[in-house]
Amino acid sequence: MLKRLCVAVSFGLLVLTGASAVELRGAMPVNITSDTAANAKNIAFDEARRQIIADTLRQYADVSMLKSALSDASASELIGLIAMSGIDSEQVSDTTYSADISMTLDADAVRTWLTEKGVQNWLPDDTKQDVFVAFVTLPNGLESWAELKSVARAEQVELDTKHISGNNVRVELPVSKRGAFTIALREAGWRYANQDGNLRVWK
């Protein structure tokens, strides 16, 4: 009979965008008891893998859709999303396994998996290293959208629309135009804030 002694989640995330490839990392201490230490270790890695993937991707994907996809995913399926794993402070007894497990997700594999599972996401694309993402809230719907496009057009910035939901729009813009675009936003009465290297825009 399985008995979980302790599973405390300690999560660390590093996201490198722009000129670097995206890296998604997480860590989780586990302490699992089962009928054998080998089984306990397998359970510990499966739980750590699912939790690290969930915690790492929650800011890049629709949380409810991500949760559903993870609940239906097999262990072997999720193993394919992990680029590297590390173990620290490992301790093993006849029936217990404990360690600090760290994992780095494969950004390309994760992006493909999210798409295949139909999970709405805005994970940055490594192949587009010269763009950043802007999350825009439109106070007056199409009227505000037309105004924002006019602001961008005046700076010769192309808004690459990726997703629209109600008054919320996700777009990609060239990194080289970021400074000019934010100045134009401010002068037009829009507000903006940095969000993990991307941009949140509202008015």
Coordinates of C-alpha atoms in Angstrom, one line a residue:
M1 CA 0.0 0.0 0.0
L2 CA 1.4 3.3 -1.0
K3 CA 1.9 6.0 1.6
R4 CA 3.0 9.4 0.9
L5 CA 5.0 10.8 3.7
C6 CA 5.7 14.2 2.3
V7 CA 5.6 16.0 -1.0
A8 CA 6.5 19.7 -0.6
V9 CA 6.8 21.7 -3.8
S10 CA 9.6 24.1 -4.1
F11 CA 9.6 25.7 -7.5
G12 CA 12.2 27.6 -9.3
L13 CA 11.7 29.0 -12.8
L14 CA 14.2 30.5 -15.2
V15 CA 13.0 31.8 -18.5
L16 CA 15.5 33.1 -21.0
T17 CA 14.0 34.9 -24.0
G18 CA 15.2 37.2 -26.7
A19 CA 18.7 36.3 -27.8
S20 CA 18.8 33.1 -25.8
A21 CA 16.8 29.9 -26.2
V22 CA 13.9 29.5 -23.8
E23 CA 14.8 27.4 -20.8
L24 CA 12.1 26.1 -18.4
R25 CA 13.4 24.7 -15.1
G26 CA 11.8 23.5 -11.9
A27 CA 12.7 21.7 -8.7
M28 CA 10.8 19.6 -6.2
P29 CA 11.8 17.8 -3.0
V30 CA 10.1 14.4 -2.6
N31 CA 9.8 11.8 0.2
I32 CA 7.9 8.7 -0.9
T33 CA 7.2 5.3 0.7
S34 CA 6.1 2.3 -1.2
D35 CA 6.6 -1.5 -1.1
T36 CA 10.1 -1.2 -2.4
A37 CA 12.6 1.7 -2.8
A38 CA 12.5 1.2 -6.6
N39 CA 8.8 1.7 -6.8
A40 CA 9.0 4.7 -4.4
K41 CA 11.6 6.2 -6.8
N42 CA 9.4 5.7 -9.8
I43 CA 6.5 7.3 -8.1
A44 CA 8.6 10.2 -6.9
F45 CA 9.9 11.0 -10.4
D46 CA 6.4 10.7 -11.9
E47 CA 4.9 13.1 -9.3
A48 CA 7.9 15.5 -9.6
R49 CA 7.6 15.4 -13.4
R50 CA 3.9 16.2 -13.4
Q51 CA 4.2 18.9 -10.8
I52 CA 7.2 20.6 -12.3
I53 CA 5.6 20.7 -15.8
A54 CA 2.4 22.1 -14.3
D55 CA 4.1 24.8 -12.2
T56 CA 6.5 25.7 -15.0
L57 CA 3.9 26.1 -17.7
R58 CA 1.0 27.6 -15.8
Q59 CA 2.1 31.2 -16.7
Y60 CA 2.4 30.2 -20.4
A61 CA -0.8 28.2 -20.8
D62 CA -4.5 28.1 -19.9
V63 CA -4.3 26.5 -16.5
S64 CA -7.5 24.5 -16.7
M65 CA -6.7 23.1 -20.2
L66 CA -3.1 22.3 -19.0
K67 CA -4.4 20.5 -15.9
S68 CA -6.8 18.4 -18.1
A69 CA -4.0 17.5 -20.5
L70 CA -1.6 16.5 -17.7
S71 CA -4.3 14.3 -16.0
D72 CA -4.7 12.4 -19.3
A73 CA -1.0 12.1 -20.1
S74 CA 1.0 8.9 -19.5
A75 CA 4.3 8.8 -17.7
S76 CA 6.1 8.0 -21.0
E77 CA 4.4 10.9 -22.8
L78 CA 5.6 13.3 -20.2
I79 CA 9.1 11.9 -20.1
G80 CA 9.4 13.1 -23.7
L81 CA 9.0 16.7 -22.5
I82 CA 12.0 16.6 -20.2
A83 CA 15.4 17.6 -21.6
M84 CA 17.4 17.0 -18.4
S85 CA 16.9 15.8 -14.9
G86 CA 19.1 16.2 -11.8
I87 CA 19.1 14.6 -8.3
D88 CA 20.5 16.1 -5.1
S89 CA 20.4 14.9 -1.4
E90 CA 19.3 11.4 -2.4
Q91 CA 18.4 9.0 0.4
V92 CA 17.2 5.4 -0.1
S93 CA 15.9 2.8 2.4
D94 CA 14.2 -0.5 1.8
T95 CA 10.9 1.2 1.1
T96 CA 11.5 4.9 1.0
Y97 CA 13.0 7.3 -1.5
S98 CA 13.7 11.0 -0.9
A99 CA 15.6 13.5 -3.0
D100 CA 15.6 17.0 -4.4
I101 CA 14.6 16.5 -8.1
S102 CA 15.2 19.1 -10.7
M103 CA 14.1 19.1 -14.3
T104 CA 14.6 21.2 -17.4
L105 CA 11.8 21.0 -20.0
D106 CA 12.4 20.7 -23.7
A107 CA 10.8 23.9 -25.0
D108 CA 10.3 22.6 -28.5
A109 CA 8.8 19.3 -27.3
V110 CA 6.5 21.2 -24.9
R111 CA 5.3 23.6 -27.5
T112 CA 4.5 20.7 -29.9
W113 CA 2.7 18.8 -27.1
L114 CA 0.6 21.8 -26.0
T115 CA -0.5 22.3 -29.6
E116 CA -1.3 18.7 -30.1
K117 CA -3.4 18.6 -26.9
G118 CA -5.2 21.8 -27.9
V119 CA -4.0 23.7 -24.9
Q120 CA -4.1 27.4 -25.5
N121 CA -0.6 28.8 -24.8
W122 CA 1.8 31.6 -25.4
L123 CA 5.1 29.9 -24.9
P124 CA 7.7 32.0 -26.7
D125 CA 9.0 30.4 -30.0
D126 CA 12.8 30.0 -30.0
T127 CA 12.8 30.3 -33.8
K128 CA 11.6 33.8 -33.5
Q129 CA 14.3 35.3 -31.4
D130 CA 13.8 38.8 -32.7
V131 CA 10.2 39.2 -31.3
F132 CA 8.5 39.7 -28.0
V133 CA 5.0 39.1 -26.9
A134 CA 2.5 41.9 -25.8
F135 CA -0.7 41.1 -23.9
V136 CA -3.1 43.9 -24.7
T137 CA -6.4 44.7 -22.9
L138 CA -8.7 46.8 -25.0
P139 CA -11.0 49.1 -23.0
N140 CA -13.3 49.8 -26.0
G141 CA -13.0 46.7 -28.2
L142 CA -12.5 47.3 -31.9
E143 CA -12.2 51.1 -31.4
S144 CA -9.2 50.6 -29.1
W145 CA -7.7 48.0 -31.4
A146 CA -7.9 50.4 -34.3
E147 CA -6.2 53.1 -32.2
L148 CA -3.5 50.7 -31.1
K149 CA -2.8 49.6 -34.7
S150 CA -2.6 53.2 -35.7
V151 CA 0.0 53.9 -33.0
A152 CA 2.0 50.9 -34.1
R153 CA 1.7 51.8 -37.8
A154 CA 3.1 55.3 -37.1
E155 CA 6.2 53.7 -35.8
Q156 CA 6.3 51.2 -38.7
V157 CA 5.6 48.3 -36.3
E158 CA 3.6 45.3 -37.5
L159 CA 1.3 43.8 -34.9
D160 CA 1.4 40.0 -35.5
T161 CA -1.9 39.0 -33.9
K162 CA -1.7 35.5 -32.3
H163 CA -4.9 35.3 -30.2
I164 CA -8.0 37.3 -29.5
S165 CA -10.4 36.6 -26.6
G166 CA -13.0 39.3 -25.9
N167 CA -11.1 42.5 -25.1
N168 CA -7.8 40.7 -24.7
V169 CA -5.3 40.3 -27.6
R170 CA -1.9 38.6 -27.7
V171 CA 0.5 40.0 -30.4
E172 CA 4.1 39.6 -31.3
L173 CA 6.3 42.6 -32.2
P174 CA 10.0 43.0 -33.3
V175 CA 12.4 43.4 -30.4
S176 CA 14.2 46.2 -32.4
K177 CA 11.0 48.2 -32.3
R178 CA 10.2 47.8 -28.6
G179 CA 11.6 51.1 -27.4
A180 CA 9.9 53.2 -30.1
F181 CA 6.6 51.3 -29.6
T182 CA 6.6 51.9 -25.8
I183 CA 7.3 55.6 -26.3
A184 CA 4.5 55.8 -28.8
L185 CA 2.2 54.0 -26.4
R186 CA 3.0 56.5 -23.6
E187 CA 2.5 59.5 -25.9
A188 CA -0.9 58.1 -27.0
G189 CA -2.1 57.7 -23.4
W190 CA -1.6 53.9 -23.2
R191 CA 0.1 52.3 -20.2
Y192 CA 2.5 49.3 -20.2
A193 CA 4.5 47.2 -17.9
N194 CA 7.2 44.5 -18.3
Q195 CA 5.9 41.0 -17.7
D196 CA 8.6 38.3 -17.6
G197 CA 10.4 39.9 -20.6
N198 CA 7.1 40.5 -22.5
L199 CA 4.8 43.5 -22.3
R200 CA 1.4 44.1 -20.8
V201 CA -0.5 46.9 -22.4
W202 CA -3.7 48.6 -21.3
K203 CA -5.4 52.0 -21.1

